[in-house]
C-alpha positions as protocol buffer text, in pm:
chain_id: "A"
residue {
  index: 1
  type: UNK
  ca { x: 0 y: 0 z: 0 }
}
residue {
  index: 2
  type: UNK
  ca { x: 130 y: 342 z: -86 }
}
residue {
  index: 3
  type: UNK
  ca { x: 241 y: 554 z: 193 }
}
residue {
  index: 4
  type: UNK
  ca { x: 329 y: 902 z: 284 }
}
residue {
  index: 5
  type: UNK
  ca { x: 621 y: 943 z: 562 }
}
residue {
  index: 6
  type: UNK
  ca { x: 627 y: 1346 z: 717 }
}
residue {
  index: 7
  type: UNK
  ca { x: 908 y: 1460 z: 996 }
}
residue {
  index: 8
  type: UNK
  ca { x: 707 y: 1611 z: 1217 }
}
residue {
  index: 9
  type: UNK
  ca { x: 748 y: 1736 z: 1597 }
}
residue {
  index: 10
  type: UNK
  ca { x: 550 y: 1739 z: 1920 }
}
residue {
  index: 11
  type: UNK
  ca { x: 527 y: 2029 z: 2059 }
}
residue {
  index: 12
  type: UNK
  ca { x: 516 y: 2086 z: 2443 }
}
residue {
  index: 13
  type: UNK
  ca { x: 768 y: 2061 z: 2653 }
}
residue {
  index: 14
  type: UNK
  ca { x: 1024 y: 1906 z: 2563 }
}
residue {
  index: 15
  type: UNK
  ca { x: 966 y: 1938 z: 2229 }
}
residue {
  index: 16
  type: UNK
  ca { x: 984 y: 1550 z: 2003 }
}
residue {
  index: 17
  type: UNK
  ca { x: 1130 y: 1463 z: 1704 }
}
residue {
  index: 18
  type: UNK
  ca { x: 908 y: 1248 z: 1527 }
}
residue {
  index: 19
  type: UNK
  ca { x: 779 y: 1079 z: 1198 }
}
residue {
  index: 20
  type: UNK
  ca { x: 480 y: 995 z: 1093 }
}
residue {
  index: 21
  type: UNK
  ca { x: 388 y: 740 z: 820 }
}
residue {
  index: 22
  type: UNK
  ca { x: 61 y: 701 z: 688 }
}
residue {
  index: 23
  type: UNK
  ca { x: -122 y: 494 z: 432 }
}
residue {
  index: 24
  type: UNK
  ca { x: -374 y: 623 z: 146 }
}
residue {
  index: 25
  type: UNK
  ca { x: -673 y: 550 z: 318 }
}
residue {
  index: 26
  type: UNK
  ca { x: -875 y: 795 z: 553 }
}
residue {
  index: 27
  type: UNK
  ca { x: -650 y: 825 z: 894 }
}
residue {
  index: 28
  type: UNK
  ca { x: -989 y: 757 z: 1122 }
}
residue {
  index: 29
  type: UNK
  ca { x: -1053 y: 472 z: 938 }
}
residue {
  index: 30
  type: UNK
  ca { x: -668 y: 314 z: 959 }
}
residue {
  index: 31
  type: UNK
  ca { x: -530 y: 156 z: 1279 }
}
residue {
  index: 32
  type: UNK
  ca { x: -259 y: 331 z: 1445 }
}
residue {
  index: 33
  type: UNK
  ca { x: 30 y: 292 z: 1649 }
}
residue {
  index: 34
  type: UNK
  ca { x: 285 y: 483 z: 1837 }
}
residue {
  index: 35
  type: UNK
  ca { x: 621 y: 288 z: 1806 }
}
residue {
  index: 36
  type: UNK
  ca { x: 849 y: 306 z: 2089 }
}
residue {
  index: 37
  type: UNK
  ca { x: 1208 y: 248 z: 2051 }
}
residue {
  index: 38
  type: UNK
  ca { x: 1458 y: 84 z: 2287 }
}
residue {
  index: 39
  type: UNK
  ca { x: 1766 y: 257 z: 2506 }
}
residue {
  index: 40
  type: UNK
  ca { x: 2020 y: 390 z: 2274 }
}
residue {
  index: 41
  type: UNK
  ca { x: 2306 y: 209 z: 2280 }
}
residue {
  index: 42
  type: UNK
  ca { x: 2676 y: 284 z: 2261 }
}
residue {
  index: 43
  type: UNK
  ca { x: 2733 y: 255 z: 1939 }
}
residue {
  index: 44
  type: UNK
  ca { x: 2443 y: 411 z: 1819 }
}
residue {
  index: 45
  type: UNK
  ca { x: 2460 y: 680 z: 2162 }
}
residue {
  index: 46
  type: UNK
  ca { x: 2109 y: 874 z: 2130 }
}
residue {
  index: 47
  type: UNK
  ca { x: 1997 y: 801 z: 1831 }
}
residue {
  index: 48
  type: UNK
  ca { x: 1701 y: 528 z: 1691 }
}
residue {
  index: 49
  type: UNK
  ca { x: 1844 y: 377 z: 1436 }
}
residue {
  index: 50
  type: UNK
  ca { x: 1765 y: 394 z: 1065 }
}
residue {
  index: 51
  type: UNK
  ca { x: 1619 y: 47 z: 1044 }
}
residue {
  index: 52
  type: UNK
  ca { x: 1359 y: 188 z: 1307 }
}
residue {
  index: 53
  type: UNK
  ca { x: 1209 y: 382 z: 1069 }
}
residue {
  index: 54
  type: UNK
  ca { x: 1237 y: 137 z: 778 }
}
residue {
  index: 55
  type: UNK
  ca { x: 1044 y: -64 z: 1037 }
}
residue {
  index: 56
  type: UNK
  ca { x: 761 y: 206 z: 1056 }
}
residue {
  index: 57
  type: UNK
  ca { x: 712 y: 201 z: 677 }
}
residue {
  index: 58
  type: UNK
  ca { x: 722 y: -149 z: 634 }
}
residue {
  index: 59
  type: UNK
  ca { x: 406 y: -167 z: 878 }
}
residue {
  index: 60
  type: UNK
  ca { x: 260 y: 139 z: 752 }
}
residue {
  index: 61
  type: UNK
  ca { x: 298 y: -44 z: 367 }
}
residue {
  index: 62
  type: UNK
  ca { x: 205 y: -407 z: 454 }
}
residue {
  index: 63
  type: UNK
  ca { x: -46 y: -358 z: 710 }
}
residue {
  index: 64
  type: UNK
  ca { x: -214 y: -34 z: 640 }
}
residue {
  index: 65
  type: UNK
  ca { x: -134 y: 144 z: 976 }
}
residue {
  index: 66
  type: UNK
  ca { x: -50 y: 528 z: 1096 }
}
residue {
  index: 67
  type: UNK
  ca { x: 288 y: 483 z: 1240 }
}
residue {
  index: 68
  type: UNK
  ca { x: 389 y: 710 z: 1457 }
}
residue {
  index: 69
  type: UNK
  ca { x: 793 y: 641 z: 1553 }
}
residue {
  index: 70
  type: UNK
  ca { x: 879 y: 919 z: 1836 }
}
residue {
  index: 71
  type: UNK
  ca { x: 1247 y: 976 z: 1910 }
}
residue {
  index: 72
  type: UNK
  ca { x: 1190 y: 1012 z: 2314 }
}
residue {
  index: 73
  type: UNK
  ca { x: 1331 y: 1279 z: 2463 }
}
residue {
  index: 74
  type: UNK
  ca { x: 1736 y: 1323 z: 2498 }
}
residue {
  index: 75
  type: UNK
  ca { x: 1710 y: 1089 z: 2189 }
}
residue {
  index: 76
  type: UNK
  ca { x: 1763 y: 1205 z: 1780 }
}
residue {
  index: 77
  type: UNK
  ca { x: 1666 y: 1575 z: 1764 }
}
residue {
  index: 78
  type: UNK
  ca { x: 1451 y: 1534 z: 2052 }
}
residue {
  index: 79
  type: UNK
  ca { x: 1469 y: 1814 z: 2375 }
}
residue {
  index: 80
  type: UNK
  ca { x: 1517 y: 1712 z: 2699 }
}
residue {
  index: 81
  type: UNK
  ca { x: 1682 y: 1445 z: 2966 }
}
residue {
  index: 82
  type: UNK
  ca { x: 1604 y: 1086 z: 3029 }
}
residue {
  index: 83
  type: UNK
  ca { x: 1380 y: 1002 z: 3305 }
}
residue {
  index: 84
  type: UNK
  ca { x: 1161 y: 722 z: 3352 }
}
residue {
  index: 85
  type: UNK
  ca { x: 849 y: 933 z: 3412 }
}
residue {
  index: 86
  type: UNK
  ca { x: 949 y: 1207 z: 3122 }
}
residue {
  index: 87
  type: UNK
  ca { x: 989 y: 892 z: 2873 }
}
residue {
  index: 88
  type: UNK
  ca { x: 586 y: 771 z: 3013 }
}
residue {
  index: 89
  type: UNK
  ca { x: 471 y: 1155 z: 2944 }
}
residue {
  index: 90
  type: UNK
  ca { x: 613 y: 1107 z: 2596 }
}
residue {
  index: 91
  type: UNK
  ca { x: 442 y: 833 z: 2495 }
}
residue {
  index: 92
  type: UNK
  ca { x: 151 y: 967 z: 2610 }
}
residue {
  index: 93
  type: UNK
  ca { x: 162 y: 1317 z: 2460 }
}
residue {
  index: 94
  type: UNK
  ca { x: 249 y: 1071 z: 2112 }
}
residue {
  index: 95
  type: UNK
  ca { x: -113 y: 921 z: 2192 }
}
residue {
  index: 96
  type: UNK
  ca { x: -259 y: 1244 z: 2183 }
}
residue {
  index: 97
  type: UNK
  ca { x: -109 y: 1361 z: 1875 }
}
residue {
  index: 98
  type: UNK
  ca { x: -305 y: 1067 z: 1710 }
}
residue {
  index: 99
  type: UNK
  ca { x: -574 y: 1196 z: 1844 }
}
residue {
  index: 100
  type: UNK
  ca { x: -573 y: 1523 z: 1712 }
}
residue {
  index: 101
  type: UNK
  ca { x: -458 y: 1357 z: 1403 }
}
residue {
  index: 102
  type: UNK
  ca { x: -813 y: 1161 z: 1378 }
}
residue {
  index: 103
  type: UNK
  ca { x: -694 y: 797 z: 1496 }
}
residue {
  index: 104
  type: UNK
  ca { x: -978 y: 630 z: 1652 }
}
residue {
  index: 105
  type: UNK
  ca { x: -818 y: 319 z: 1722 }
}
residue {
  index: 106
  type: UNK
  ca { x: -441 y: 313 z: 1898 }
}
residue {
  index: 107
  type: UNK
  ca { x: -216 y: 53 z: 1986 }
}
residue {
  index: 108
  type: UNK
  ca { x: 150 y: 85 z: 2149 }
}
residue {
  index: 109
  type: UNK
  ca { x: 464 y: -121 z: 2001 }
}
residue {
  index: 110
  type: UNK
  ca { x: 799 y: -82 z: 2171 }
}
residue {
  index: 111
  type: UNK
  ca { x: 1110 y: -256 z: 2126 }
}
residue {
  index: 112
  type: UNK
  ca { x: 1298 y: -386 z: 2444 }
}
residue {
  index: 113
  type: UNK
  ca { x: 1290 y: -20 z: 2701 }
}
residue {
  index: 114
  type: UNK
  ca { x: 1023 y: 90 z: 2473 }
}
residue {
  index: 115
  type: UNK
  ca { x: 863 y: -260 z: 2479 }
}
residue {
  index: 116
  type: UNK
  ca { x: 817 y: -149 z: 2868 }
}
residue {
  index: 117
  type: UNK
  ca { x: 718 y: 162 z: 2812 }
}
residue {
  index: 118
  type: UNK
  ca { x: 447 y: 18 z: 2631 }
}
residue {
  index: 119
  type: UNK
  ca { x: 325 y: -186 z: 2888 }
}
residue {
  index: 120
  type: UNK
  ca { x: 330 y: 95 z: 3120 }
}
residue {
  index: 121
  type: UNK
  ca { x: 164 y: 367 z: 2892 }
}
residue {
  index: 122
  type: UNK
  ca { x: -141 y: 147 z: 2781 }
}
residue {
  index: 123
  type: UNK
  ca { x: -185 y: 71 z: 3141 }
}
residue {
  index: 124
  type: UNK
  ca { x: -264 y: 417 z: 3224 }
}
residue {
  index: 125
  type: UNK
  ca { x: -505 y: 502 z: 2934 }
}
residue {
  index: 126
  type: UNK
  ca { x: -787 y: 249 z: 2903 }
}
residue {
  index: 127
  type: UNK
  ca { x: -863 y: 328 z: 2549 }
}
residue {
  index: 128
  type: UNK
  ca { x: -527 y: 212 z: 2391 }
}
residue {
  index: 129
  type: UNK
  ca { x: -658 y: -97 z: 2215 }
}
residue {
  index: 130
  type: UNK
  ca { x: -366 y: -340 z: 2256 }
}
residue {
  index: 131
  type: UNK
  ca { x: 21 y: -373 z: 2330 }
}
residue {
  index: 132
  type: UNK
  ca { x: 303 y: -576 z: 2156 }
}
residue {
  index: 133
  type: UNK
  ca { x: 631 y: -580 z: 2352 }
}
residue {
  index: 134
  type: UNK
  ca { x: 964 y: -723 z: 2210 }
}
residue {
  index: 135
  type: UNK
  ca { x: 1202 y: -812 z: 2452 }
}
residue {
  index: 136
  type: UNK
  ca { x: 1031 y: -594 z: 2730 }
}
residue {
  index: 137
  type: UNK
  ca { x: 1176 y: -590 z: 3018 }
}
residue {
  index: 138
  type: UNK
  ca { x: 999 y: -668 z: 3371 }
}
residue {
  index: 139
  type: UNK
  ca { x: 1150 y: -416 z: 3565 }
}
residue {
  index: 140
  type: UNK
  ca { x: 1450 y: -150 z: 3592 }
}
residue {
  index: 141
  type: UNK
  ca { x: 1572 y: -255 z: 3955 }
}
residue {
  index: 142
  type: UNK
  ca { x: 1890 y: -349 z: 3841 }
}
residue {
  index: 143
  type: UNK
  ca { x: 1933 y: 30 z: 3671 }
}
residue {
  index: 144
  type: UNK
  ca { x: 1826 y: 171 z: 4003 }
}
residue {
  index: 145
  type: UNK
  ca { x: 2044 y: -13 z: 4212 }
}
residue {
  index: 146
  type: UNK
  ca { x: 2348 y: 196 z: 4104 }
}
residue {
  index: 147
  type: UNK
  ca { x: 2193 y: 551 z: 3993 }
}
residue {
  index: 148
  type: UNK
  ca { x: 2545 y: 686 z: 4004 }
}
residue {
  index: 149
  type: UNK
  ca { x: 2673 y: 431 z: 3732 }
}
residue {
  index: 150
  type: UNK
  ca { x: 2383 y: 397 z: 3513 }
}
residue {
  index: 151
  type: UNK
  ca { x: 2348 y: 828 z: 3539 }
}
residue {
  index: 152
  type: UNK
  ca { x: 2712 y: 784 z: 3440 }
}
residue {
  index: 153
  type: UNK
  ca { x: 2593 y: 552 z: 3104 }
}
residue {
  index: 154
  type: UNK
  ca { x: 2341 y: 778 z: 3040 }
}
residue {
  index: 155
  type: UNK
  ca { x: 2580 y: 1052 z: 2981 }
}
residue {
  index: 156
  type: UNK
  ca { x: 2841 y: 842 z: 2816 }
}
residue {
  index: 157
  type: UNK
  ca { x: 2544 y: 741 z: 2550 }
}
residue {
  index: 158
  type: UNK
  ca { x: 2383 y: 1096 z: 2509 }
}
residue {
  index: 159
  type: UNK
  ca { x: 2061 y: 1087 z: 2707 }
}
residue {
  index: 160
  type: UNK
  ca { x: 2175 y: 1323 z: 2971 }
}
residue {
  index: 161
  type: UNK
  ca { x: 2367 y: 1602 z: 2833 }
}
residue {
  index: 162
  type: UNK
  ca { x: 2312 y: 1894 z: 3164 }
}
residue {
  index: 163
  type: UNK
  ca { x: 2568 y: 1858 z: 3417 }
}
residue {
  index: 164
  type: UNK
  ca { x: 2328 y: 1899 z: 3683 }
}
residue {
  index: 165
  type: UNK
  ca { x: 2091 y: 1672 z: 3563 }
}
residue {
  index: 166
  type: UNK
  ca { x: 1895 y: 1554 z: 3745 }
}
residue {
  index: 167
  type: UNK
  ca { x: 1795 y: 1823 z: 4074 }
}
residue {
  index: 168
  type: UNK
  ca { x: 1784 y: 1516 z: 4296 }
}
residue {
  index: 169
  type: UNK
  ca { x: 1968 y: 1153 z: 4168 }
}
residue {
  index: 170
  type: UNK
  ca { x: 1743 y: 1020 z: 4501 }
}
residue {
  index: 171
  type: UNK
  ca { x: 1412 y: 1082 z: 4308 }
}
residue {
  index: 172
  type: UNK
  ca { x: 1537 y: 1034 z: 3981 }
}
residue {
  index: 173
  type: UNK
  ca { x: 1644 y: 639 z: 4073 }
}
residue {
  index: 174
  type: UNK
  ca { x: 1309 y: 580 z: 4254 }
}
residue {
  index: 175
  type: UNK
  ca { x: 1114 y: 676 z: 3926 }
}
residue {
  index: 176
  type: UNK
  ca { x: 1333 y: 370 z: 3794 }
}
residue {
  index: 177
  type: UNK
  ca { x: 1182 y: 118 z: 4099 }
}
residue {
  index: 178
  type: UNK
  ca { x: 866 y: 280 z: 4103 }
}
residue {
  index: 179
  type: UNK
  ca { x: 788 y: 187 z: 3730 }
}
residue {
  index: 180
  type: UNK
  ca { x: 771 y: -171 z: 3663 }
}
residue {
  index: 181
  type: UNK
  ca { x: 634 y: -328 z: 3366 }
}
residue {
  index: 182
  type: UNK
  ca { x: 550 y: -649 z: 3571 }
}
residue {
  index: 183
  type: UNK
  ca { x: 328 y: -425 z: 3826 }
}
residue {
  index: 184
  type: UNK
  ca { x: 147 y: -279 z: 3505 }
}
residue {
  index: 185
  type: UNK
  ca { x: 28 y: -555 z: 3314 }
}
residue {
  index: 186
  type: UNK
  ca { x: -269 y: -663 z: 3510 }
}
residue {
  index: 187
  type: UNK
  ca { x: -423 y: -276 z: 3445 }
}
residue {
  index: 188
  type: UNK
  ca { x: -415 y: -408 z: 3077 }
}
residue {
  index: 189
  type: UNK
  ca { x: -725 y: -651 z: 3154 }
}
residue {
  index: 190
  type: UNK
  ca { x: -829 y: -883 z: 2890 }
}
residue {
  index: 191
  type: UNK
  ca { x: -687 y: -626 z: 2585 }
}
residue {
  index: 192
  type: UNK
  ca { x: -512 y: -774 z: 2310 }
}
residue {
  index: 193
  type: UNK
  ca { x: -125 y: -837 z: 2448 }
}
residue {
  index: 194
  type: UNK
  ca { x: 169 y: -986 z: 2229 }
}
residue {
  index: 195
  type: UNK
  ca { x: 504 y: -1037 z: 2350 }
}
residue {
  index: 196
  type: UNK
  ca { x: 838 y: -1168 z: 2144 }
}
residue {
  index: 197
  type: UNK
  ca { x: 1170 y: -1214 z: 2291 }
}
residue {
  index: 198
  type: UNK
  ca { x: 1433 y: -1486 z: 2161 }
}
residue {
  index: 199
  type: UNK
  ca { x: 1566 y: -1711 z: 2386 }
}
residue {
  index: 200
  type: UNK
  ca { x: 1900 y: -1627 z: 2370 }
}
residue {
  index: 201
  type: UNK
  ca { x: 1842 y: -1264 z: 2480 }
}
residue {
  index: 202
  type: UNK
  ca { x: 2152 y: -1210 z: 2695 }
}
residue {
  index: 203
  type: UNK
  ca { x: 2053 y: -847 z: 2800 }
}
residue {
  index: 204
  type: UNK
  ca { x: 1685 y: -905 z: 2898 }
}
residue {
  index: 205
  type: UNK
  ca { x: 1638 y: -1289 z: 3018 }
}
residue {
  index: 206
  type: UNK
  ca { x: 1368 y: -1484 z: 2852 }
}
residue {
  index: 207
  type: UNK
  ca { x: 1177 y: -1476 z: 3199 }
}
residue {
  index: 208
  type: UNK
  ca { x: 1119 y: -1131 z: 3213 }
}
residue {
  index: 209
  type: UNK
  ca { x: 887 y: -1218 z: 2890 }
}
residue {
  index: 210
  type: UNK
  ca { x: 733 y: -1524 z: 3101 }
}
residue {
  index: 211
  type: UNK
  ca { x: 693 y: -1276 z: 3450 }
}
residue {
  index: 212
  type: UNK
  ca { x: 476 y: -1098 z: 3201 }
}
residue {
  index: 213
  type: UNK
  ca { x: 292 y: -1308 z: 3043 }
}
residue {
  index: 214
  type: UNK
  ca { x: 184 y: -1452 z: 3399 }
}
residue {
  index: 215
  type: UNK
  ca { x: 21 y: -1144 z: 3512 }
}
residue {
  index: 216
  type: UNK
  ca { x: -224 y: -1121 z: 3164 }
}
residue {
  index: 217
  type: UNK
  ca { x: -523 y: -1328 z: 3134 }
}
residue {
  index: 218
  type: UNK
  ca { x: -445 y: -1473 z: 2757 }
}
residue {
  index: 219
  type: UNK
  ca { x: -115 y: -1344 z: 2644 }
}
residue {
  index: 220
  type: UNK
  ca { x: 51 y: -1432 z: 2342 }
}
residue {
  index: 221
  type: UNK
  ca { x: 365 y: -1509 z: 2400 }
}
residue {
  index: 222
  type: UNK
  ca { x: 620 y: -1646 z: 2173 }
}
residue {
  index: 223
  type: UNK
  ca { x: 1002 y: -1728 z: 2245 }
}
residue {
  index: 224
  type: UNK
  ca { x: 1203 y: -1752 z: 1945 }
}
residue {
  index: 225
  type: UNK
  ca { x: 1459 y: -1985 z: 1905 }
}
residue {
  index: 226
  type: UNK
  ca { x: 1812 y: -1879 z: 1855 }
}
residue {
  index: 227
  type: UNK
  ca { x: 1687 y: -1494 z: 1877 }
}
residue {
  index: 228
  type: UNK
  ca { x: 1900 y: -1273 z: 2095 }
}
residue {
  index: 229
  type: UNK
  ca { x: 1825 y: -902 z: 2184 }
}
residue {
  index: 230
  type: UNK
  ca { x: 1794 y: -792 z: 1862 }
}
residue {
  index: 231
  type: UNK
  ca { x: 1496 y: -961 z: 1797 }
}
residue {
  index: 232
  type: UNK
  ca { x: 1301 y: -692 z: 1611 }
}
residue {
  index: 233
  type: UNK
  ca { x: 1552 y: -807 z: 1377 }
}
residue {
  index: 234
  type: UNK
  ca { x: 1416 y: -1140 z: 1321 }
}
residue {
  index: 235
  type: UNK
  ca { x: 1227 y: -1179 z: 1022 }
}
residue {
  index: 236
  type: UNK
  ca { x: 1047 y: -1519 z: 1212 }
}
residue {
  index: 237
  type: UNK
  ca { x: 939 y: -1285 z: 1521 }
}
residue {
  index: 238
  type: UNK
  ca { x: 888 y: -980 z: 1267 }
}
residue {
  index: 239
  type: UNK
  ca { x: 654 y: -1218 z: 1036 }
}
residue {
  index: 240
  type: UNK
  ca { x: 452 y: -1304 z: 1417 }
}
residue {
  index: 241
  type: UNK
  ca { x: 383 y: -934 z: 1443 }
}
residue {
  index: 242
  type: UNK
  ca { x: 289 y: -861 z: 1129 }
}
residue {
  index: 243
  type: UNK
  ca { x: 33 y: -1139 z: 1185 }
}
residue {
  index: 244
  type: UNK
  ca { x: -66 y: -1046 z: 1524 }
}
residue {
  index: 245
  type: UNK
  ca { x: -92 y: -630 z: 1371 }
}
residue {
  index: 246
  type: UNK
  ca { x: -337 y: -768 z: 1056 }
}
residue {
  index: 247
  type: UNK
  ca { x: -528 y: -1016 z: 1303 }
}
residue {
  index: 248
  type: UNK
  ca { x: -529 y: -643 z: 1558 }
}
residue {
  index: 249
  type: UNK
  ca { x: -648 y: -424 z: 1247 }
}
residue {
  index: 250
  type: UNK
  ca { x: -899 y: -649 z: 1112 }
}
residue {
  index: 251
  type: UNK
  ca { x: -1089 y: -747 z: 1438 }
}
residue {
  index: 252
  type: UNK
  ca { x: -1175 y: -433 z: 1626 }
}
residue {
  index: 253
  type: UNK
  ca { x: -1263 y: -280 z: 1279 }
}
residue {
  index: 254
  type: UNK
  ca { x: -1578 y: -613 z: 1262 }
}
């Protein structure tokens, strides 16, 4: 399906570097998603990679979905510092914009941190529609329980630039205990919930994917063989959500 891809920004504060991609067909009548990307990494320090937005089209083409990819904040062009609760606010004020935009129907996608993110978001607005996580994880304890060193990697990777960032390191670490994916899910209810993580994931263990899948009432969970963190990567996982995403579309539209 043909598709039109804008840079666009959301405004507020900070302000977000964003893109949307949308299909030819009438934007209230399309799915939509906000896609959430993972923690930059140190190769790539603050910026989602290029093959996250070649992701976003490829949905936007096979599937016939919005796509809204956000750069969080202290990520890409986006404004701002990492915190847990600023990265939650994001997502959020990315929901909105598909609101204003005329999406009627919303889901949230993340990859690994953003997989999270996901969980956490649709938790607190009960009209997202569904979730699907990839290689979520269950918590950030083990983040929190050095704030000094991880503060340290968040410098060293871009998502922290102000030197005194953040007003109180206390507060900022207990945002990372206080916001668990695994104390989230149950707020999700019955809605539609997929998670893929590979089972060689050396990052984010496989049972952070189980933890969470124990606390929904009919998850679908899949574990993909010889998979590691990458797995959005995976054309056998990325063929499962493109499944799960037509099954999504097609069933709250009947």
């Amino acid at each position: 399906m043909p598709v039109t891809i804008a840079e666009t920004t959301i405004e507020g504060e900070p302000r977000l570097d964003a893109f949307l991609v949308r299909p030819e067909r009438s934007i209230s009548d399309a799915p939509a998603m906000v896609l959430c990307h993972g923690f930059p990494s140190a190769q790539r320090p603050g910026v989602p990679s290029r093959s996250y937005e070649q992701f976003a089209e490829r949905i936007a083409e096979e599937q016939g979905w919005v796509v809204l990819a956000i750069s969080l904040r202290g990520c890409g062009q986006s404004a701002g510092q990492f915190s847990m609760v600023g990265w939650l606010e994001d997502v959020a004020r990315s929901v909105e914009r598909l609101r204003e935009e005329g999406s009627q129907r919303i889901w949230l996608v993340g990859s690994t941190t953003g997989g999270s993110l996901a969980i956490m978001a649709a938790s607190q607005d009960p009209e997202i529609c569904g979730v699907a996580a990839m290689a979520p994880r269950a918590d950030f304890d083990d983040w929190a329980t050095d704030p000094r060193r991880f503060l340290q990697h968040c410098r060293n990777i871009g998502v922290v630039d102000l030197d005194d960032y953040p007003p109180s390191l206390n507060l900022w670490a207990k945002e990372l205990r206080q916001h668990r994916a695994i104390d989230s899910v149950h707020q999700l209810g019955s809605r539609p919930f997929l998670i893929l993580h590979g089972m060689n994931d050396r990052q984010v263990p496989p049972d952070d994917a189980q933890q969470l899948a124990d606390q929904h009432p009919s998850p679908e969970l899949r574990l993909i063989s010889g998979a590691d963190h990458r797995i959005r990567h995976d054309p056998r996982a990325v063929a499962v959500l493109m499944g799960w995403l037509e099954r999504q579309g097609t069933e709250t539209r009947n």
